[in-house]
C-alpha positions as a printed Julia matrix, in Angstrom:
563×3 Matrix{Float64}:
  84.42  -102.54   -96.43
  82.61  -101.35   -93.34
  83.74   -97.97   -92.07
  85.29   -98.03   -88.57
  82.51   -96.13   -86.84
  82.32   -95.89   -83.07
  79.57   -97.87   -81.42
  76.67   -95.83   -80.14
  75.76   -95.5    -76.45
  73.42   -98.25   -75.3
  70.16   -97.92   -73.42
  68.57  -100.82   -71.55
  65.18   -99.22   -70.98
  64.11   -97.63   -74.24
  64.82   -97.38   -77.91
  64.9    -94.33   -80.15
  63.35   -93.83   -83.56
  66.7    -93.97   -85.32
  67.32   -97.37   -83.72
  63.83   -98.57   -84.66
  64.3    -97.56   -88.27
  67.63   -99.39   -88.46
  66.12  -102.45   -86.79
  63.25  -102.6    -89.28
  65.55  -102.29   -92.26
  67.92  -104.94   -90.97
  64.97  -107.23   -90.22
  63.87  -106.82   -93.83
  67.15  -108.37   -94.94
  69.21  -105.35   -95.99
  72.88  -106.26   -96.37
  74.53  -103.1    -97.69
  74.28   -99.37   -97.2
  76.11   -96.76   -99.26
  76.17   -93.19   -98.11
  77.78   -90.05   -96.82
  77.08   -89.18   -93.21
  76.11   -85.79   -91.83
  74.36   -84.47   -88.79
  70.91   -85.7    -89.81
  71.79   -89.29   -90.78
  74.84   -90.2    -88.71
  73.05   -92.09   -85.95
  70.71   -94.16   -88.11
  73.64   -95.15   -90.34
  75.64   -96.17   -87.28
  72.71   -98.24   -86.02
  72.55  -100.06   -89.36
  76.19  -101.1    -89.05
  75.51  -102.39   -85.54
  72.75  -104.54   -87.03
  75.2   -106.11   -89.46
  74.5   -103.95   -92.51
  77.82  -103.26   -94.25
  78.44   -99.55   -94.84
  80.46   -98.06   -97.7
  81.33   -94.38   -97.47
  81.19   -92.44  -100.73
  82.7    -89.04  -101.47
  79.47   -87.61  -102.88
  75.82   -88.49  -102.31
  75.32   -88.92  -106.05
  78.07   -91.52  -106.0
  76.47   -93.32  -103.05
  73.19   -93.73  -104.93
  74.9    -94.97  -108.1
  76.91   -97.5   -106.07
  73.71   -98.75  -104.45
  71.82   -98.79  -107.76
  74.29  -101.14  -109.44
  74.7   -103.25  -106.28
  70.93  -103.76  -106.12
  70.7   -104.65  -109.8
  73.38  -107.31  -109.47
  72.25  -108.86  -106.18
  68.46  -108.22  -106.0
  69.0   -107.57  -102.27
  67.35  -104.7   -100.41
  70.03  -102.03  -100.74
  70.11   -98.85   -98.67
  71.4    -95.34   -99.27
  71.93   -92.9    -96.41
  72.16   -89.14   -96.97
  71.85   -86.13   -94.73
  69.33   -83.29   -94.86
  69.09   -80.56   -97.51
  71.81   -80.87  -100.15
  72.45   -84.44   -99.06
  69.25   -85.38  -100.86
  69.47   -82.89  -103.73
  72.96   -84.2   -104.54
  71.49   -87.68  -104.83
  68.49   -86.94  -107.02
  69.94   -87.83  -110.45
  70.93   -91.26  -109.19
  67.48   -91.71  -107.67
  65.92   -90.84  -111.04
  68.17   -93.42  -112.72
  67.08   -96.08  -110.21
  63.4    -95.32  -110.82
  63.75   -95.56  -114.6
  65.72   -98.81  -114.22
  63.23  -100.48  -111.85
  65.86  -100.73  -109.13
  64.57  -101.34  -105.59
  66.38   -98.79  -103.41
  65.61   -97.48   -99.94
  67.03   -93.99   -99.45
  67.22   -92.77   -95.87
  67.17   -88.98   -96.02
  67.81   -86.93   -92.91
  65.44   -84.0    -92.63
  64.93   -80.83   -90.61
  62.73   -80.59   -87.51
  59.1    -81.27   -88.41
  57.5    -78.08   -89.68
  60.72   -76.04   -89.77
  60.71   -73.94   -92.95
  63.5    -71.57   -91.93
  66.44   -73.93   -91.56
  69.15   -73.59   -94.18
  68.56   -77.3    -94.88
  64.8    -76.93   -95.4
  63.11   -77.6    -98.74
  60.15   -79.63   -99.96
  61.61   -83.1   -100.15
  58.38   -84.69  -101.35
  58.09   -82.5   -104.44
  61.69   -83.14  -105.46
  61.4    -86.9   -104.97
  58.07   -87.14  -106.77
  59.46   -85.14  -109.71
  61.72   -88.06  -110.69
  59.05   -90.7   -110.09
  60.22   -92.0   -106.73
  58.08   -92.6   -103.64
  58.44   -90.3   -100.62
  57.47   -91.29   -97.08
  58.22   -89.69   -93.73
  58.65   -90.99   -90.19
  56.48   -88.61   -88.17
  55.11   -90.77   -85.35
  57.6    -92.56   -83.08
  55.05   -95.22   -82.17
  54.84   -96.42   -85.78
  58.48   -95.85   -86.76
  59.33   -99.55   -87.07
  56.31  -100.38   -89.21
  56.71   -97.24   -91.3
  60.3    -98.14   -92.11
  59.27  -101.69   -92.92
  56.55  -100.36   -95.2
  59.07   -98.2    -97.05
  61.35  -101.18   -97.63
  58.4   -103.31   -98.72
  57.31  -100.73  -101.29
  60.82  -100.56  -102.73
  60.99  -104.33  -103.15
  57.42  -104.91  -104.26
  57.28  -102.14  -106.85
  60.97  -102.28  -107.81
  61.51   -98.58  -107.37
  63.3    -96.02  -105.24
  61.66   -95.03  -101.96
  62.94   -92.02  -100.03
  62.24   -92.18   -96.31
  62.41   -88.76   -94.63
  63.82   -88.81   -91.09
  63.24   -85.5    -89.26
  66.01   -84.98   -86.72
  63.62   -84.28   -83.84
  61.56   -87.39   -84.49
  64.71   -89.52   -84.72
  65.54   -88.72   -81.09
  62.12   -89.57   -79.68
  62.02   -92.61   -77.42
  59.78   -95.61   -77.94
  59.42   -98.94   -76.25
  61.94  -101.53   -77.38
  60.65  -103.38   -80.45
  61.27  -107.07   -80.93
  60.68  -107.12   -84.65
  61.26  -109.96   -87.06
  61.88  -109.93   -90.75
  58.71  -109.85   -92.81
  59.08  -111.55   -96.19
  57.93  -109.54   -99.17
  55.68  -111.41  -101.56
  55.32  -109.8   -104.97
  52.08  -110.9   -106.58
  52.33  -111.95  -110.21
  49.36  -111.24  -112.49
  47.36  -114.32  -113.48
  47.81  -115.32  -117.1
  44.98  -114.79  -119.55
  44.16  -118.32  -120.72
  42.67  -117.24  -124.04
  45.64  -115.02  -124.87
  47.99  -117.85  -123.91
  46.23  -120.24  -126.28
  46.43  -117.64  -129.05
  50.15  -117.25  -128.39
  50.79  -120.99  -128.48
  48.88  -121.33  -131.76
  50.93  -118.51  -133.3
  54.18  -120.13  -132.17
  53.16  -123.39  -133.83
  52.7   -121.53  -137.13
  55.98  -119.6   -137.0
  58.86  -120.6   -139.27
  61.53  -118.13  -138.14
  60.82  -117.26  -134.48
  63.02  -114.99  -132.4
  63.02  -114.57  -128.62
  64.0   -111.07  -127.43
  64.78  -110.73  -123.72
  64.83  -107.43  -121.87
  65.44  -106.23  -118.34
  62.13  -107.73  -117.22
  63.38  -111.18  -118.2
  66.51  -110.62  -116.11
  64.46  -109.58  -113.08
  62.23  -112.64  -113.51
  65.24  -115.01  -113.67
  63.73  -116.26  -116.91
  66.95  -117.22  -118.73
  66.75  -121.03  -118.26
  63.1   -121.17  -119.32
  63.65  -118.88  -122.31
  66.56  -121.02  -123.49
  64.44  -124.16  -123.09
  61.6   -122.53  -125.03
  63.93  -121.34  -127.78
  65.43  -124.82  -128.09
  61.94  -126.34  -128.28
  60.67  -124.05  -131.06
  63.93  -123.58  -132.97
  64.13  -119.87  -132.21
  67.1   -117.56  -132.3
  67.86  -115.47  -129.21
  68.7   -111.8   -128.67
  68.58  -109.23  -125.87
  68.12  -105.55  -125.2
  71.17  -103.51  -124.2
  70.07  -103.76  -120.55
  69.89  -107.57  -120.66
  73.21  -108.0   -122.46
  74.96  -111.15  -121.32
  71.81  -113.21  -121.07
  72.24  -116.28  -123.31
  76.03  -115.7   -123.41
  77.7   -118.76  -124.85
  74.53  -120.19  -126.41
  75.15  -121.32  -129.97
  72.11  -119.51  -131.38
  72.29  -116.14  -129.65
  72.56  -113.01  -131.79
  73.62  -110.75  -128.92
  72.2   -107.25  -128.65
  69.21  -106.1   -130.68
  69.12  -102.44  -131.71
  71.58   -99.79  -132.73
  74.49  -101.85  -131.36
  73.48  -105.04  -133.22
  76.04  -106.95  -135.19
  75.42  -107.11  -138.96
  74.35  -110.72  -138.44
  71.83  -109.79  -135.77
  70.39  -106.95  -137.85
  70.0   -109.19  -140.9
  68.44  -112.14  -139.07
  66.13  -110.13  -136.8
  64.74  -108.45  -139.91
  64.04  -111.91  -141.38
  62.12  -113.14  -138.31
  58.46  -113.89  -138.92
  57.62  -113.94  -135.23
  59.23  -111.96  -132.43
  58.53  -112.82  -128.8
  59.58  -109.86  -126.65
  59.86  -110.89  -122.98
  60.16  -108.02  -120.49
  61.28  -105.57  -123.13
  59.92  -102.11  -123.91
  60.58  -102.25  -127.69
  61.75   -98.63  -127.66
  63.61   -96.84  -130.43
  67.0    -98.05  -129.15
  66.04  -101.73  -129.26
  64.22  -101.61  -132.61
  66.59   -99.16  -134.33
  63.74   -96.69  -134.78
  61.58   -99.56  -135.99
  63.89  -100.45  -138.88
  65.05  -103.68  -137.24
  61.65  -105.41  -137.25
  59.93  -106.44  -140.46
  56.45  -105.08  -141.03
  55.43  -108.66  -141.85
  56.64  -110.11  -138.54
  54.1   -111.01  -135.86
  55.16  -109.03  -132.82
  54.29  -110.35  -129.36
  55.01  -108.33  -126.23
  55.0   -109.97  -122.79
  55.38  -107.78  -119.72
  54.47  -108.02  -116.07
  53.02  -104.5   -116.24
  50.21  -104.1   -118.74
  50.75  -100.35  -118.93
  54.11  -100.88  -120.61
  52.77  -102.94  -123.49
  52.4   -101.15  -126.8
  53.8    -97.86  -125.49
  56.54   -97.47  -128.09
  54.96   -99.3   -131.02
  51.84  -101.33  -131.83
  52.02  -105.07  -131.21
  50.04  -107.92  -132.73
  49.56  -109.87  -129.51
  50.02  -108.78  -125.92
  50.15  -110.87  -122.78
  50.43  -109.51  -119.27
  52.63  -111.74  -117.19
  56.0   -112.46  -115.64
  58.53  -113.53  -118.27
  59.39  -116.78  -116.5
  55.74  -117.61  -115.82
  54.73  -117.09  -119.46
  57.69  -119.07  -120.8
  56.87  -121.9   -118.41
  53.22  -121.87  -119.41
  54.07  -121.99  -123.12
  56.45  -124.87  -122.52
  53.69  -126.7   -120.66
  51.3   -126.18  -123.55
  53.9   -127.51  -126.02
  55.0   -130.49  -123.94
  53.37  -133.02  -126.26
  54.56  -131.33  -129.46
  57.65  -132.55  -131.25
  60.51  -130.02  -131.21
  60.18  -127.5   -134.05
  62.87  -127.18  -136.69
  62.71  -123.39  -136.72
  65.58  -121.84  -138.6
  68.61  -123.19  -136.84
  70.25  -124.19  -140.1
  73.8   -124.23  -141.46
  72.87  -121.17  -143.55
  71.82  -119.23  -140.45
  74.94  -120.34  -138.59
  77.11  -119.14  -141.48
  75.58  -115.64  -141.31
  76.15  -115.53  -137.56
  79.76  -116.59  -137.95
  80.82  -114.41  -140.88
  78.94  -111.24  -139.89
  79.77  -111.02  -136.2
  81.14  -107.77  -134.81
  84.62  -109.23  -134.39
  84.71  -110.44  -138.0
  83.48  -107.3   -139.74
  86.24  -105.18  -141.31
  86.59  -101.45  -140.73
  88.95   -98.71  -141.81
  91.24   -98.17  -138.85
  91.31   -94.5   -137.85
  94.49   -94.79  -135.8
  97.37   -92.31  -136.17
 100.6    -91.69  -134.32
  98.6    -89.56  -131.89
  95.36   -91.54  -131.62
  94.19   -95.15  -131.48
  91.02   -96.38  -133.14
  88.49   -97.12  -130.34
  87.42  -100.37  -132.02
  90.99  -101.62  -132.18
  91.54  -100.58  -128.56
  88.33  -102.26  -127.37
  89.15  -105.55  -129.06
  92.7   -105.54  -127.7
  91.52  -104.92  -124.16
  88.91  -107.66  -124.49
  91.69  -110.08  -125.34
  93.87  -108.97  -122.4
  91.38  -108.72  -119.53
  90.17  -111.82  -117.63
  86.92  -113.35  -118.91
  85.45  -113.46  -115.42
  84.47  -109.81  -115.39
  81.72  -107.33  -114.64
  81.52  -104.59  -117.24
  79.92  -101.33  -116.1
  79.3    -98.71  -118.77
  78.89   -94.96  -118.35
  76.95   -92.95  -120.92
  78.36   -91.28  -123.98
  79.16   -91.46  -127.69
  81.49   -94.43  -127.07
  78.93   -96.87  -125.61
  78.43   -99.06  -128.66
  82.12   -99.91  -128.95
  81.91  -101.45  -125.48
  78.73  -103.36  -126.27
  80.16  -104.71  -129.51
  83.7   -105.6   -128.53
  83.91  -106.27  -124.77
  82.47  -109.69  -124.03
  80.69  -110.56  -120.78
  80.25  -113.99  -119.17
  76.56  -113.62  -118.26
  73.94  -110.99  -117.47
  75.49  -110.38  -114.07
  78.61  -109.36  -115.92
  76.97  -106.31  -117.45
  75.42  -103.13  -116.09
  74.69   -99.92  -117.99
  73.12   -97.22  -115.79
  71.97   -94.78  -118.48
  68.17   -95.1   -118.34
  67.99   -91.4   -117.31
  70.45   -90.55  -120.12
  72.9    -89.1   -117.6
  76.63   -89.43  -117.96
  78.9    -89.58  -114.92
  77.21   -92.47  -113.06
  79.59   -95.19  -114.21
  82.54   -94.84  -111.82
  80.38   -95.05  -108.71
  78.36   -97.84  -110.31
  81.57   -99.78  -110.91
  82.42   -99.49  -107.21
  78.99  -100.9   -106.38
  79.71  -103.83  -108.69
  83.17  -104.4   -107.18
  81.72  -104.4   -103.67
  79.05  -106.97  -104.52
  81.02  -109.19  -106.92
  84.62  -108.99  -105.65
  85.49  -112.36  -107.17
  85.27  -110.8   -110.62
  87.39  -108.05  -112.12
  85.23  -104.95  -112.54
  85.77  -103.16  -115.84
  84.49   -99.6   -116.13
  84.1    -98.09  -119.59
  83.68   -94.33  -119.52
  84.19   -91.26  -121.62
  86.5    -88.5   -120.47
  83.58   -86.16  -119.76
  81.58   -88.59  -117.66
  84.65   -89.73  -115.74
  85.63   -86.19  -114.83
  82.1    -85.56  -113.52
  82.53   -88.3   -110.92
  86.29   -88.42  -110.38
  86.01   -87.88  -106.62
  84.94   -91.52  -106.3
  88.31   -92.65  -107.66
  89.53   -92.11  -104.1
  86.76   -94.44  -102.91
  87.8    -97.17  -105.33
  91.43   -96.94  -104.22
  90.53   -96.72  -100.52
  88.38   -99.84  -100.73
  91.23  -101.73  -102.46
  88.86  -103.01  -105.14
  89.97  -104.7   -108.37
  88.87  -102.3   -111.1
  90.16  -101.61  -114.59
  88.96   -98.17  -115.69
  88.91   -97.86  -119.46
  88.53   -94.22  -120.59
  87.66   -93.39  -124.19
  89.46   -90.05  -124.13
  88.72   -87.73  -127.05
  88.76   -84.55  -124.93
  85.18   -83.68  -125.76
  81.51   -84.29  -125.19
  81.51   -86.05  -128.53
  77.78   -86.62  -128.8
  77.33   -82.86  -128.98
  80.36   -82.3   -131.23
  79.13   -84.86  -133.77
  75.54   -83.68  -133.52
  75.91   -79.92  -133.87
  79.17   -79.69  -135.81
  77.76   -81.2   -139.03
  74.81   -78.8   -138.76
  77.19   -75.88  -139.07
  77.5    -74.89  -135.42
  80.91   -74.3   -133.84
  81.42   -77.2   -131.37
  84.13   -75.53  -129.26
  81.88   -75.33  -126.17
  82.0    -79.13  -125.99
  85.75   -79.53  -126.59
  88.48   -79.34  -123.96
  92.26   -79.61  -123.5
  93.62   -83.14  -123.15
  93.46   -84.59  -119.63
  96.19   -87.02  -118.54
  94.11   -89.56  -116.64
  97.07   -91.87  -116.07
  98.87   -89.13  -114.15
  95.73   -88.34  -112.17
  95.33   -92.03  -111.35
  98.82   -92.17  -109.87
  98.0    -89.12  -107.78
  95.07   -91.01  -106.26
  97.2    -94.07  -105.54
  96.12   -96.11  -108.56
  98.16   -97.08  -111.6
  97.61   -95.98  -115.17
  98.9    -95.77  -118.71
  98.29   -93.54  -121.74
  97.46   -95.64  -124.81
  97.92   -94.45  -128.39
  98.68   -97.88  -129.88
  98.09  -101.53  -129.06
 101.75  -101.79  -128.01
 101.06   -99.25  -125.25
  98.8   -101.83  -123.55
 101.75  -103.91  -122.36
 101.55  -102.46  -118.77
  97.92  -103.59  -118.64
  98.93  -107.09  -119.66
 101.58  -107.19  -116.92
  99.02  -105.95  -114.37
  96.62  -108.73  -115.35
  99.37  -111.36  -115.27
 100.25  -110.22  -111.73
  96.66  -110.78  -110.54
  94.96  -107.49  -111.5
  95.04  -106.09  -107.98
  93.94  -102.56  -107.19
  92.79   -99.91  -109.65
  94.32   -99.48  -113.1
  93.32   -96.62  -115.43
  93.67   -97.02  -119.2
  93.71   -93.55  -120.77
  92.81   -94.42  -124.35
  93.54   -91.47  -126.64
  90.94   -92.25  -129.28
  90.57   -90.45  -132.59
  88.08   -87.6   -132.0
  87.19   -87.44  -135.69
  85.57   -90.89  -135.72
  81.78   -90.78  -135.63
  80.1    -93.98  -134.43
  77.78   -95.53  -137.01
  75.0    -96.02  -134.46
  75.18   -92.34  -133.64
  74.55   -91.42  -137.25
  71.7    -93.94  -137.47
  69.94   -93.17  -134.21
  70.79   -89.61  -133.24
  71.41   -87.46  -136.3
  68.47   -85.12  -136.7
  66.65   -86.76  -133.79
  64.72   -84.78  -131.23
  66.62   -85.74  -128.08
């Protein structure tokens, strides 16, 4: 939805910097801008809309960045955020940090005070703040180079897959320049050449492997490597698995194990541990993916492939490293194996039986439901059965995350987004709006905890105003449960992290959405009717889950850990 902004006055003789900046960004192919306008960014945002860039107004700058972050992840398009001076940027900084840690290309237009003004109420050192979360900061200071400077900022965001904040001082924005007839400049991201000797070593190791496994991470998603990785796995008889960030890749393939790490199914954990060779494509191999190292056998040959050499071996030693794009390496290995007969690998009836009998859906558990509370596993499985398969699942952060990963299926990797690289909660609701804007043909499903949802609840108005199709699934245990289950067992009183019950269904109706409180599977009948009627608008499922249930992955990964 593009906001109904008035068109700006036209000038036939000259252009201004704010027009030049908008022209450069539009010429670079930007399609969407999310933001909140103020005095220092109103005009440049208006100029973007006049150039055909769709604008979505958020209720908070942090929400605008999270919307743009998820939109950029799902589309790969140059995505823009527009915020005003001073607190406009400080409000956005957590989302910018998340984008940096997630390798999301974002261009943030930040209004700024008059050049050199240190006394304005809006004045602060933007560069230091932006650099503190790892983002790039640039400033338009010369009107004669405004177009090229804006183009450079967009190019850096796309080339380095990061967030770039472009400072726009209000006095410079109003300076006149000659009209610029710019054209879009394509961005070419150079891929590192493959090391021929390392490639030969890798191919030889693959030929010797008996139980190979291909692990795909976010880098494989960015490289569009899925078809080549599937072809390679089929050629060498490998099983397939993903990181939490790449969940959905290989969905529907007969030999995929799903997520590797703390959220693994019992089948995945058992079979990954039996692998004698693990090929990690675009994956960091951090503690979450390897279950603190327990998931990978000490006897397995571990190969890490990443487009950035500096990321290889950071979290654990590897036996063989290869710098390269995931798709390029997979293609090169396939080329080297083209004359080899397909390998048997370990795609056997015995392996298939483990995958079938030890899947998440098949594993029994003691249901913790009562008259007052529903077990979150039971609730998750029931909702998975009710909601349409053509969905985009966006997950906020919190103690509940693994229940979503284990029990809510996704159709492909574009059906999954989990913006928690910065370990912040409260980014999910805005992220879900970004997903709904970019993939309106799918139902967007947001999974959030009560704490994270309350942090960002202002954007519920945005979701309703935009008339997007979103099912908001709240795991409501009236607490910041990660802290309750961490410090309570250590003997500390957890009351600071516990709160009175919030009726999210009632709040939803106040915003113009629909909602239901769920304490049993039978309470989901209104959700079923909503889906049968076409799942239009926003529907909030207030799941009153048992607060006493501690997730198994939390015990395994977090208890006693230095967070």
